[in-house]
Amino acid sequence: MLNKFLFEQTKLPLLHKGLDTYALRQKASAHNIANVNTHGFQRMEVKFEDELRKALNIDRGMTGKMTSPGHFKIGAATLEQVEPQPYMPKDEDLHSGVNNVDIDEEMVRLAKAQLSFDFASRMTNRTFSALRSSIRGEVSS
Amino acid sequence: MSLERIFSSLNISATGLSAQRQRMDMIAQNIANAETTRTKQGGPYRRQIVVTSEAPATEFPKYVENKIHLQQTARDHFKDDPVRGQIPVPSGTGVVEIAQDPSPPRLVYDPTHPDANAQGYVAMPNISPISEMVDMISATRAYEANITALNASKDMTKKALEI
């Protein structure tokens, strides 16, 4: 009950998904970097934003309610149902012929994941401190 | 979340670091044996190569399979969820074997060498110092990239613990 009145009114559910996604992206980048010399390796990426955009879109059209795990997903998923999903993009090997890991791109992805995680964790901290202030009835300075 | 999962991304980078270090050890061994003409197996030393492969996933991968499929016969029909099959899990890398370079030994004319054949040629190891140096630079850089990924996951874990 507290969850519904307190936490779900804020951006916390969204930030939670964000932290999960960025942590998984960092893992995928670490995996790709660890395999940079492995012949025939296929790099891994994580998709999340497209599904999230659909979930956050207010005009979702008709959606089905799932009350059992065997139910069909009809229409766009709700925020709780959106999960970061690792997949292997089917792109060609680089001209080195070893695999399709571009080390420069991978380092950029790593930095992006790290900064995004930093952002989401800071936002989470601020949300919690704002909640704390409002519970105590403090006027934020 | 268990502690195991917090450190799983550190473990991924650790597998990369260990693979690159083994590569480095092999390169050092190849350079050290560049002039070795006698080995236990007989004949000159042969160049050793580290072969890496993607590590098998330690976590149980999720399977996504639609039991019933929806057919679209009109434009406003519902779309079937296209996600099917196995979801990959990042797992790192591993050394699967230390292979021998199959290229023939380098023949050097030196009749005074005790291992020279009747024509005065000595079979030297199939090692080119230049290609070993190139491999060494590649291993060093890959090691550094793994360190960067390791530091990123360390910082992120710290940030998560501050929430």
PDB file of C-alpha atoms in Angstrom:
ATOM      1  CA  MET A   1       0.000   0.000   0.000  1.00  0.00           C
ATOM      2  CA  LEU A   2       2.816   2.356   0.925  1.00  0.00           C
ATOM      3  CA  ASN A   3       4.408   1.407  -2.355  1.00  0.00           C
ATOM      4  CA  LYS A   4       1.372   2.575  -4.295  1.00  0.00           C
ATOM      5  CA  PHE A   5       0.930   5.880  -2.480  1.00  0.00           C
ATOM      6  CA  LEU A   6       4.530   6.821  -1.986  1.00  0.00           C
ATOM      7  CA  PHE A   7       6.959   5.300  -4.449  1.00  0.00           C
ATOM      8  CA  GLU A   8       4.847   4.702  -7.525  1.00  0.00           C
ATOM      9  CA  GLN A   9       3.867   8.380  -7.623  1.00  0.00           C
ATOM     10  CA  THR A  10       7.506   9.281  -8.320  1.00  0.00           C
ATOM     11  CA  LYS A  11       9.923   8.379 -11.111  1.00  0.00           C
ATOM     12  CA  LEU A  12      11.366   5.537  -9.030  1.00  0.00           C
ATOM     13  CA  PRO A  13       9.909   2.625 -11.052  1.00  0.00           C
ATOM     14  CA  LEU A  14      11.377   4.171 -14.195  1.00  0.00           C
ATOM     15  CA  LEU A  15      14.756   4.825 -12.560  1.00  0.00           C
ATOM     16  CA  HIS A  16      14.796   1.247 -11.319  1.00  0.00           C
ATOM     17  CA  LYS A  17      14.408  -0.046 -14.898  1.00  0.00           C
ATOM     18  CA  GLY A  18      17.073   2.422 -16.036  1.00  0.00           C
ATOM     19  CA  LEU A  19      19.608   1.222 -13.463  1.00  0.00           C
ATOM     20  CA  ASP A  20      18.955  -2.403 -14.468  1.00  0.00           C
ATOM     21  CA  THR A  21      19.410  -1.586 -18.136  1.00  0.00           C
ATOM     22  CA  TYR A  22      22.628   0.415 -17.748  1.00  0.00           C
ATOM     23  CA  ALA A  23      24.152  -2.244 -15.509  1.00  0.00           C
ATOM     24  CA  LEU A  24      23.328  -4.890 -18.116  1.00  0.00           C
ATOM     25  CA  ARG A  25      24.764  -2.684 -20.893  1.00  0.00           C
ATOM     26  CA  GLN A  26      27.997  -2.320 -18.976  1.00  0.00           C
ATOM     27  CA  LYS A  27      28.117  -6.109 -18.621  1.00  0.00           C
ATOM     28  CA  ALA A  28      27.518  -6.596 -22.348  1.00  0.00           C
ATOM     29  CA  SER A  29      30.334  -4.129 -23.151  1.00  0.00           C
ATOM     30  CA  ALA A  30      32.683  -5.879 -20.701  1.00  0.00           C
ATOM     31  CA  HIS A  31      31.778  -9.171 -22.395  1.00  0.00           C
ATOM     32  CA  ASN A  32      32.518  -7.755 -25.857  1.00  0.00           C
ATOM     33  CA  ILE A  33      35.805  -6.207 -24.709  1.00  0.00           C
ATOM     34  CA  ALA A  34      36.857  -9.476 -23.031  1.00  0.00           C
ATOM     35  CA  ASN A  35      36.269 -11.263 -26.350  1.00  0.00           C
ATOM     36  CA  VAL A  36      37.958  -8.683 -28.568  1.00  0.00           C
ATOM     37  CA  ASN A  37      40.512 -11.253 -29.836  1.00  0.00           C
ATOM     38  CA  THR A  38      38.148 -14.244 -30.015  1.00  0.00           C
ATOM     39  CA  HIS A  39      37.738 -15.470 -33.587  1.00  0.00           C
ATOM     40  CA  GLY A  40      34.177 -15.761 -34.859  1.00  0.00           C
ATOM     41  CA  PHE A  41      32.691 -14.046 -31.799  1.00  0.00           C
ATOM     42  CA  GLN A  42      29.402 -12.131 -32.093  1.00  0.00           C
ATOM     43  CA  ARG A  43      29.000  -8.978 -30.071  1.00  0.00           C
ATOM     44  CA  MET A  44      26.117  -8.419 -27.673  1.00  0.00           C
ATOM     45  CA  GLU A  45      23.866  -5.398 -27.272  1.00  0.00           C
ATOM     46  CA  VAL A  46      20.937  -4.545 -25.021  1.00  0.00           C
ATOM     47  CA  LYS A  47      17.689  -3.133 -26.344  1.00  0.00           C
ATOM     48  CA  PHE A  48      15.330  -1.294 -24.062  1.00  0.00           C
ATOM     49  CA  GLU A  49      14.457   2.261 -25.155  1.00  0.00           C
ATOM     50  CA  ASP A  50      12.133   1.361 -28.038  1.00  0.00           C
ATOM     51  CA  GLU A  51       9.979  -0.856 -25.825  1.00  0.00           C
ATOM     52  CA  LEU A  52      10.067   1.761 -23.085  1.00  0.00           C
ATOM     53  CA  ARG A  53       8.941   4.477 -25.475  1.00  0.00           C
ATOM     54  CA  LYS A  54       5.965   2.346 -26.441  1.00  0.00           C
ATOM     55  CA  ALA A  55       5.186   1.664 -22.776  1.00  0.00           C
ATOM     56  CA  LEU A  56       5.353   5.339 -21.799  1.00  0.00           C
ATOM     57  CA  ASN A  57       3.279   6.478 -24.750  1.00  0.00           C
ATOM     58  CA  ILE A  58      -0.068   7.532 -23.332  1.00  0.00           C
ATOM     59  CA  ASP A  59      -1.987   6.676 -26.469  1.00  0.00           C
ATOM     60  CA  ARG A  60      -1.284   2.981 -26.337  1.00  0.00           C
ATOM     61  CA  GLY A  61      -4.360   1.973 -28.246  1.00  0.00           C
ATOM     62  CA  MET A  62      -6.143  -1.101 -27.016  1.00  0.00           C
ATOM     63  CA  THR A  63      -4.225  -3.177 -24.494  1.00  0.00           C
ATOM     64  CA  GLY A  64      -4.939  -6.527 -22.948  1.00  0.00           C
ATOM     65  CA  LYS A  65      -4.702  -7.150 -19.227  1.00  0.00           C
ATOM     66  CA  MET A  66      -2.614 -10.169 -18.257  1.00  0.00           C
ATOM     67  CA  THR A  67      -3.767 -12.022 -15.175  1.00  0.00           C
ATOM     68  CA  SER A  68      -1.969 -15.296 -15.879  1.00  0.00           C
ATOM     69  CA  PRO A  69       1.549 -15.925 -17.247  1.00  0.00           C
ATOM     70  CA  GLY A  70       0.079 -17.912 -20.154  1.00  0.00           C
ATOM     71  CA  HIS A  71      -1.859 -14.913 -21.457  1.00  0.00           C
ATOM     72  CA  PHE A  72      -1.069 -13.161 -24.708  1.00  0.00           C
ATOM     73  CA  LYS A  73       0.550  -9.759 -24.667  1.00  0.00           C
ATOM     74  CA  ILE A  74      -1.852  -7.489 -26.521  1.00  0.00           C
ATOM     75  CA  GLY A  75      -0.735  -4.005 -27.440  1.00  0.00           C
ATOM     76  CA  ALA A  76       2.252  -2.247 -25.872  1.00  0.00           C
ATOM     77  CA  ALA A  77       3.620  -3.511 -22.582  1.00  0.00           C
ATOM     78  CA  THR A  78       3.230  -1.583 -19.347  1.00  0.00           C
ATOM     79  CA  LEU A  79       6.312  -0.184 -17.624  1.00  0.00           C
ATOM     80  CA  GLU A  80       6.573  -3.178 -15.275  1.00  0.00           C
ATOM     81  CA  GLN A  81       6.617  -5.571 -18.219  1.00  0.00           C
ATOM     82  CA  VAL A  82       9.404  -3.814 -20.113  1.00  0.00           C
ATOM     83  CA  GLU A  83      12.686  -5.593 -19.523  1.00  0.00           C
ATOM     84  CA  PRO A  84      16.143  -4.826 -20.940  1.00  0.00           C
ATOM     85  CA  GLN A  85      16.848  -7.528 -23.499  1.00  0.00           C
ATOM     86  CA  PRO A  86      20.294  -8.705 -24.609  1.00  0.00           C
ATOM     87  CA  TYR A  87      20.561  -9.706 -28.260  1.00  0.00           C
ATOM     88  CA  MET A  88      23.228 -10.278 -30.892  1.00  0.00           C
ATOM     89  CA  PRO A  89      23.127  -7.803 -33.777  1.00  0.00           C
ATOM     90  CA  LYS A  90      23.763  -9.602 -37.058  1.00  0.00           C
ATOM     91  CA  ASP A  91      26.403  -7.282 -38.497  1.00  0.00           C
ATOM     92  CA  GLU A  92      29.376  -8.236 -40.630  1.00  0.00           C
ATOM     93  CA  ASP A  93      32.866  -8.873 -39.275  1.00  0.00           C
ATOM     94  CA  LEU A  94      35.269  -5.932 -39.433  1.00  0.00           C
ATOM     95  CA  HIS A  95      37.994  -5.995 -42.104  1.00  0.00           C
ATOM     96  CA  SER A  96      40.362  -7.601 -39.584  1.00  0.00           C
ATOM     97  CA  GLY A  97      38.211 -10.733 -40.063  1.00  0.00           C
ATOM     98  CA  VAL A  98      38.449 -11.655 -36.376  1.00  0.00           C
ATOM     99  CA  ASN A  99      34.954 -10.650 -35.178  1.00  0.00           C
ATOM    100  CA  ASN A 100      32.479  -7.744 -35.241  1.00  0.00           C
ATOM    101  CA  VAL A 101      33.708  -5.950 -32.089  1.00  0.00           C
ATOM    102  CA  ASP A 102      34.826  -2.403 -32.873  1.00  0.00           C
ATOM    103  CA  ILE A 103      36.917  -1.540 -29.823  1.00  0.00           C
ATOM    104  CA  ASP A 104      36.408   2.229 -30.207  1.00  0.00           C
ATOM    105  CA  GLU A 105      32.642   1.899 -30.417  1.00  0.00           C
ATOM    106  CA  GLU A 106      32.695  -0.504 -27.501  1.00  0.00           C
ATOM    107  CA  MET A 107      34.604   1.930 -25.280  1.00  0.00           C
ATOM    108  CA  VAL A 108      32.099   4.652 -26.174  1.00  0.00           C
ATOM    109  CA  ARG A 109      29.214   2.334 -25.251  1.00  0.00           C
ATOM    110  CA  LEU A 110      30.950   1.523 -21.997  1.00  0.00           C
ATOM    111  CA  ALA A 111      31.387   5.209 -21.123  1.00  0.00           C
ATOM    112  CA  LYS A 112      27.757   5.882 -22.052  1.00  0.00           C
ATOM    113  CA  ALA A 113      26.513   3.056 -19.845  1.00  0.00           C
ATOM    114  CA  GLN A 114      28.648   4.273 -16.964  1.00  0.00           C
ATOM    115  CA  LEU A 115      27.493   7.900 -17.222  1.00  0.00           C
ATOM    116  CA  SER A 116      23.856   6.907 -17.642  1.00  0.00           C
ATOM    117  CA  PHE A 117      24.101   4.686 -14.571  1.00  0.00           C
ATOM    118  CA  ASP A 118      25.660   7.578 -12.661  1.00  0.00           C
ATOM    119  CA  PHE A 119      22.788   9.827 -13.739  1.00  0.00           C
ATOM    120  CA  ALA A 120      20.093   7.309 -12.773  1.00  0.00           C
ATOM    121  CA  SER A 121      21.672   6.628  -9.386  1.00  0.00           C
ATOM    122  CA  ARG A 122      21.911  10.364  -8.625  1.00  0.00           C
ATOM    123  CA  MET A 123      18.297  10.867  -9.635  1.00  0.00           C
ATOM    124  CA  THR A 124      17.299   7.973  -7.379  1.00  0.00           C
ATOM    125  CA  ASN A 125      19.150   9.567  -4.488  1.00  0.00           C
ATOM    126  CA  ARG A 126      17.460  12.907  -5.080  1.00  0.00           C
ATOM    127  CA  THR A 127      14.031  11.326  -5.340  1.00  0.00           C
ATOM    128  CA  PHE A 128      14.545   9.591  -2.031  1.00  0.00           C
ATOM    129  CA  SER A 129      15.743  12.742  -0.315  1.00  0.00           C
ATOM    130  CA  ALA A 130      12.785  14.689  -1.737  1.00  0.00           C
ATOM    131  CA  LEU A 131      10.414  12.039  -0.370  1.00  0.00           C
ATOM    132  CA  ARG A 132      12.163  12.215   2.986  1.00  0.00           C
ATOM    133  CA  SER A 133      11.765  16.012   3.069  1.00  0.00           C
ATOM    134  CA  SER A 134       8.103  15.837   2.206  1.00  0.00           C
ATOM    135  CA  ILE A 135       7.454  13.215   4.891  1.00  0.00           C
ATOM    136  CA  ARG A 136       9.158  15.394   7.483  1.00  0.00           C
ATOM    137  CA  GLY A 137       7.434  18.502   6.187  1.00  0.00           C
ATOM    138  CA  GLU A 138      10.707  20.309   5.586  1.00  0.00           C
ATOM    139  CA  VAL A 139      10.975  23.200   3.214  1.00  0.00           C
ATOM    140  CA  SER A 140      13.772  22.379   0.823  1.00  0.00           C
ATOM    141  CA  SER A 141      16.442  25.021   0.677  1.00  0.00           C
TER     142      SER A 141
ATOM    143  CA  MET B   1      20.099  -9.405  -5.471  1.00  0.00           C
ATOM    144  CA  SER B   2      22.894 -11.636  -4.251  1.00  0.00           C
ATOM    145  CA  LEU B   3      26.498 -10.492  -3.955  1.00  0.00           C
ATOM    146  CA  GLU B   4      27.356 -12.925  -6.733  1.00  0.00           C
ATOM    147  CA  ARG B   5      25.353 -10.852  -9.188  1.00  0.00           C
ATOM    148  CA  ILE B   6      26.951  -7.580  -8.105  1.00  0.00           C
ATOM    149  CA  PHE B   7      30.372  -9.002  -8.936  1.00  0.00           C
ATOM    150  CA  SER B   8      29.398 -10.836 -12.110  1.00  0.00           C
ATOM    151  CA  SER B   9      30.453  -7.934 -14.332  1.00  0.00           C
ATOM    152  CA  LEU B  10      33.803  -7.749 -12.493  1.00  0.00           C
ATOM    153  CA  ASN B  11      34.220 -11.463 -13.239  1.00  0.00           C
ATOM    154  CA  ILE B  12      33.572 -10.868 -16.943  1.00  0.00           C
ATOM    155  CA  SER B  13      36.434  -8.348 -17.099  1.00  0.00           C
ATOM    156  CA  ALA B  14      38.610 -10.703 -15.032  1.00  0.00           C
ATOM    157  CA  THR B  15      38.229 -13.461 -17.647  1.00  0.00           C
ATOM    158  CA  GLY B  16      39.381 -10.968 -20.304  1.00  0.00           C
ATOM    159  CA  LEU B  17      42.394  -9.893 -18.220  1.00  0.00           C
ATOM    160  CA  SER B  18      43.427 -13.486 -17.597  1.00  0.00           C
ATOM    161  CA  ALA B  19      43.111 -14.411 -21.298  1.00  0.00           C
ATOM    162  CA  GLN B  20      45.277 -11.451 -22.352  1.00  0.00           C
ATOM    163  CA  ARG B  21      47.868 -12.257 -19.667  1.00  0.00           C
ATOM    164  CA  GLN B  22      48.100 -15.851 -20.922  1.00  0.00           C
ATOM    165  CA  ARG B  23      48.569 -14.507 -24.434  1.00  0.00           C
ATOM    166  CA  MET B  24      51.367 -12.307 -23.115  1.00  0.00           C
ATOM    167  CA  ASP B  25      53.025 -15.296 -21.372  1.00  0.00           C
ATOM    168  CA  MET B  26      52.953 -17.264 -24.632  1.00  0.00           C
ATOM    169  CA  ILE B  27      54.482 -14.358 -26.562  1.00  0.00           C
ATOM    170  CA  ALA B  28      57.279 -14.104 -23.956  1.00  0.00           C
ATOM    171  CA  GLN B  29      57.870 -17.851 -24.256  1.00  0.00           C
ATOM    172  CA  ASN B  30      57.979 -17.625 -28.066  1.00  0.00           C
ATOM    173  CA  ILE B  31      60.525 -14.776 -27.989  1.00  0.00           C
ATOM    174  CA  ALA B  32      62.620 -16.569 -25.356  1.00  0.00           C
ATOM    175  CA  ASN B  33      62.696 -19.689 -27.561  1.00  0.00           C
ATOM    176  CA  ALA B  34      63.322 -17.908 -30.867  1.00  0.00           C
ATOM    177  CA  GLU B  35      66.667 -19.735 -31.268  1.00  0.00           C
ATOM    178  CA  THR B  36      65.848 -23.070 -29.584  1.00  0.00           C
ATOM    179  CA  THR B  37      66.738 -25.951 -31.901  1.00  0.00           C
ATOM    180  CA  ARG B  38      66.259 -28.872 -29.520  1.00  0.00           C
ATOM    181  CA  THR B  39      63.008 -29.774 -27.717  1.00  0.00           C
ATOM    182  CA  LYS B  40      61.697 -32.829 -25.858  1.00  0.00           C
ATOM    183  CA  GLN B  41      59.478 -33.668 -28.842  1.00  0.00           C
ATOM    184  CA  GLY B  42      62.531 -33.447 -31.128  1.00  0.00           C
ATOM    185  CA  GLY B  43      63.246 -30.800 -33.748  1.00  0.00           C
ATOM    186  CA  PRO B  44      63.156 -27.042 -33.255  1.00  0.00           C
ATOM    187  CA  TYR B  45      60.734 -25.175 -30.947  1.00  0.00           C
ATOM    188  CA  ARG B  46      57.352 -24.419 -32.518  1.00  0.00           C
ATOM    189  CA  ARG B  47      55.440 -21.170 -32.079  1.00  0.00           C
ATOM    190  CA  GLN B  48      52.591 -21.496 -29.557  1.00  0.00           C
ATOM    191  CA  ILE B  49      49.317 -19.593 -29.966  1.00  0.00           C
ATOM    192  CA  VAL B  50      46.621 -18.996 -27.341  1.00  0.00           C
ATOM    193  CA  VAL B  51      43.120 -19.727 -28.694  1.00  0.00           C
ATOM    194  CA  THR B  52      40.272 -18.007 -26.857  1.00  0.00           C
ATOM    195  CA  SER B  53      36.550 -18.603 -27.049  1.00  0.00           C
ATOM    196  CA  GLU B  54      33.393 -17.080 -25.596  1.00  0.00           C
ATOM    197  CA  ALA B  55      32.852 -18.505 -22.117  1.00  0.00           C
ATOM    198  CA  PRO B  56      29.726 -20.634 -21.625  1.00  0.00           C
ATOM    199  CA  ALA B  57      26.997 -18.739 -19.774  1.00  0.00           C
ATOM    200  CA  THR B  58      27.065 -19.401 -16.043  1.00  0.00           C
ATOM    201  CA  GLU B  59      23.571 -18.046 -15.484  1.00  0.00           C
ATOM    202  CA  PHE B  60      20.704 -20.063 -16.807  1.00  0.00           C
ATOM    203  CA  PRO B  61      19.603 -18.285 -19.997  1.00  0.00           C
ATOM    204  CA  LYS B  62      15.956 -17.456 -20.415  1.00  0.00           C
ATOM    205  CA  TYR B  63      13.991 -19.072 -23.177  1.00  0.00           C
ATOM    206  CA  VAL B  64      11.250 -17.141 -24.857  1.00  0.00           C
ATOM    207  CA  GLU B  65       8.852 -19.202 -26.880  1.00  0.00           C
ATOM    208  CA  ASN B  66       5.349 -18.348 -27.938  1.00  0.00           C
ATOM    209  CA  LYS B  67       3.158 -21.405 -27.642  1.00  0.00           C
ATOM    210  CA  ILE B  68       0.408 -20.032 -29.846  1.00  0.00           C
ATOM    211  CA  HIS B  69       1.101 -17.773 -32.794  1.00  0.00           C
ATOM    212  CA  LEU B  70      -1.187 -15.043 -34.010  1.00  0.00           C
ATOM    213  CA  GLN B  71      -1.765 -14.724 -37.718  1.00  0.00           C
ATOM    214  CA  GLN B  72      -2.330 -11.300 -39.202  1.00  0.00           C
ATOM    215  CA  THR B  73      -4.884 -11.323 -42.001  1.00  0.00           C
ATOM    216  CA  ALA B  74      -5.939  -7.674 -41.772  1.00  0.00           C
ATOM    217  CA  ARG B  75      -3.974  -4.521 -41.100  1.00  0.00           C
ATOM    218  CA  ASP B  76      -5.585  -3.728 -37.775  1.00  0.00           C
ATOM    219  CA  HIS B  77      -5.030  -7.188 -36.353  1.00  0.00           C
ATOM    220  CA  PHE B  78      -2.822  -7.577 -33.310  1.00  0.00           C
ATOM    221  CA  LYS B  79       0.856  -8.244 -33.899  1.00  0.00           C
ATOM    222  CA  ASP B  80       2.427 -11.402 -32.568  1.00  0.00           C
ATOM    223  CA  ASP B  81       5.275 -10.768 -30.125  1.00  0.00           C
ATOM    224  CA  PRO B  82       8.316 -11.433 -32.340  1.00  0.00           C
ATOM    225  CA  VAL B  83      10.760 -12.282 -29.523  1.00  0.00           C
ATOM    226  CA  ARG B  84      11.532 -15.957 -29.652  1.00  0.00           C
ATOM    227  CA  GLY B  85      14.412 -18.249 -28.795  1.00  0.00           C
ATOM    228  CA  GLN B  86      17.225 -17.963 -26.318  1.00  0.00           C
ATOM    229  CA  ILE B  87      18.215 -14.704 -24.623  1.00  0.00           C
ATOM    230  CA  PRO B  88      22.027 -14.445 -24.556  1.00  0.00           C
ATOM    231  CA  VAL B  89      23.853 -13.894 -21.258  1.00  0.00           C
ATOM    232  CA  PRO B  90      27.123 -11.924 -21.084  1.00  0.00           C
ATOM    233  CA  SER B  91      29.696 -14.377 -19.731  1.00  0.00           C
ATOM    234  CA  GLY B  92      33.224 -13.248 -20.721  1.00  0.00           C
ATOM    235  CA  THR B  93      35.967 -15.182 -22.444  1.00  0.00           C
ATOM    236  CA  GLY B  94      38.216 -18.156 -21.774  1.00  0.00           C
ATOM    237  CA  VAL B  95      41.351 -19.869 -23.098  1.00  0.00           C
ATOM    238  CA  VAL B  96      40.297 -23.122 -24.761  1.00  0.00           C
ATOM    239  CA  GLU B  97      43.646 -24.413 -25.976  1.00  0.00           C
ATOM    240  CA  ILE B  98      47.258 -23.580 -26.635  1.00  0.00           C
ATOM    241  CA  ALA B  99      47.779 -24.477 -30.277  1.00  0.00           C
ATOM    242  CA  GLN B 100      50.944 -24.870 -32.339  1.00  0.00           C
ATOM    243  CA  ASP B 101      51.613 -22.740 -35.372  1.00  0.00           C
ATOM    244  CA  PRO B 102      51.734 -25.335 -38.206  1.00  0.00           C
ATOM    245  CA  SER B 103      54.044 -23.291 -40.471  1.00  0.00           C
ATOM    246  CA  PRO B 104      57.384 -24.993 -41.406  1.00  0.00           C
ATOM    247  CA  PRO B 105      60.610 -24.190 -39.511  1.00  0.00           C
ATOM    248  CA  ARG B 106      62.855 -21.440 -40.805  1.00  0.00           C
ATOM    249  CA  LEU B 107      66.010 -22.850 -42.498  1.00  0.00           C
ATOM    250  CA  VAL B 108      69.242 -20.956 -41.765  1.00  0.00           C
ATOM    251  CA  TYR B 109      72.575 -21.765 -43.445  1.00  0.00           C
ATOM    252  CA  ASP B 110      75.123 -22.380 -40.681  1.00  0.00           C
ATOM    253  CA  PRO B 111      77.343 -25.441 -41.272  1.00  0.00           C
ATOM    254  CA  THR B 112      79.206 -24.940 -37.974  1.00  0.00           C
ATOM    255  CA  HIS B 113      75.999 -25.450 -35.927  1.00  0.00           C
ATOM    256  CA  PRO B 114      75.847 -28.902 -34.227  1.00  0.00           C
ATOM    257  CA  ASP B 115      72.215 -29.358 -35.452  1.00  0.00           C
ATOM    258  CA  ALA B 116      72.991 -28.552 -39.101  1.00  0.00           C
ATOM    259  CA  ASN B 117      71.895 -31.119 -41.678  1.00  0.00           C
ATOM    260  CA  ALA B 118      74.058 -32.601 -44.438  1.00  0.00           C
ATOM    261  CA  GLN B 119      73.547 -29.509 -46.614  1.00  0.00           C
ATOM    262  CA  GLY B 120      74.626 -27.214 -43.762  1.00  0.00           C
ATOM    263  CA  TYR B 121      71.131 -25.867 -42.982  1.00  0.00           C
ATOM    264  CA  VAL B 122      69.764 -25.555 -39.430  1.00  0.00           C
ATOM    265  CA  ALA B 123      65.979 -25.800 -38.763  1.00  0.00           C
ATOM    266  CA  MET B 124      65.191 -22.786 -36.573  1.00  0.00           C
ATOM    267  CA  PRO B 125      61.866 -22.131 -34.802  1.00  0.00           C
ATOM    268  CA  ASN B 126      59.056 -20.637 -36.968  1.00  0.00           C
ATOM    269  CA  ILE B 127      59.084 -17.397 -34.964  1.00  0.00           C
ATOM    270  CA  SER B 128      59.216 -13.920 -36.405  1.00  0.00           C
ATOM    271  CA  PRO B 129      60.157 -11.371 -33.728  1.00  0.00           C
ATOM    272  CA  ILE B 130      58.219  -8.662 -35.578  1.00  0.00           C
ATOM    273  CA  SER B 131      54.909 -10.504 -35.510  1.00  0.00           C
ATOM    274  CA  GLU B 132      55.504 -11.389 -31.844  1.00  0.00           C
ATOM    275  CA  MET B 133      55.995  -7.683 -31.089  1.00  0.00           C
ATOM    276  CA  VAL B 134      52.782  -6.783 -32.916  1.00  0.00           C
ATOM    277  CA  ASP B 135      50.905  -9.465 -30.947  1.00  0.00           C
ATOM    278  CA  MET B 136      52.434  -8.110 -27.754  1.00  0.00           C
ATOM    279  CA  ILE B 137      51.156  -4.588 -28.424  1.00  0.00           C
ATOM    280  CA  SER B 138      47.721  -5.988 -29.272  1.00  0.00           C
ATOM    281  CA  ALA B 139      47.639  -7.994 -26.015  1.00  0.00           C
ATOM    282  CA  THR B 140      48.746  -4.948 -23.984  1.00  0.00           C
ATOM    283  CA  ARG B 141      46.046  -2.730 -25.470  1.00  0.00           C
ATOM    284  CA  ALA B 142      43.352  -5.371 -25.013  1.00  0.00           C
ATOM    285  CA  TYR B 143      44.482  -5.750 -21.388  1.00  0.00           C
ATOM    286  CA  GLU B 144      44.105  -1.988 -20.886  1.00  0.00           C
ATOM    287  CA  ALA B 145      40.614  -2.010 -22.429  1.00  0.00           C
ATOM    288  CA  ASN B 146      39.600  -4.733 -19.978  1.00  0.00           C
ATOM    289  CA  ILE B 147      40.991  -2.641 -17.089  1.00  0.00           C
ATOM    290  CA  THR B 148      38.832   0.299 -18.241  1.00  0.00           C
ATOM    291  CA  ALA B 149      35.728  -1.916 -18.274  1.00  0.00           C
ATOM    292  CA  LEU B 150      36.661  -3.242 -14.838  1.00  0.00           C
ATOM    293  CA  ASN B 151      37.013   0.284 -13.423  1.00  0.00           C
ATOM    294  CA  ALA B 152      33.668   1.271 -14.932  1.00  0.00           C
ATOM    295  CA  SER B 153      31.899  -1.610 -13.223  1.00  0.00           C
ATOM    296  CA  LYS B 154      33.720  -0.872  -9.954  1.00  0.00           C
ATOM    297  CA  ASP B 155      32.568   2.759 -10.021  1.00  0.00           C
ATOM    298  CA  MET B 156      29.016   1.756 -10.904  1.00  0.00           C
ATOM    299  CA  THR B 157      28.862  -0.746  -8.049  1.00  0.00           C
ATOM    300  CA  LYS B 158      30.058   1.966  -5.649  1.00  0.00           C
ATOM    301  CA  LYS B 159      27.409   4.370  -6.947  1.00  0.00           C
ATOM    302  CA  ALA B 160      24.706   1.729  -6.534  1.00  0.00           C
ATOM    303  CA  LEU B 161      25.765   1.163  -2.932  1.00  0.00           C
ATOM    304  CA  GLU B 162      25.405   4.883  -2.218  1.00  0.00           C
ATOM    305  CA  ILE B 163      21.700   4.920  -3.076  1.00  0.00           C
TER     306      ILE B 163
END
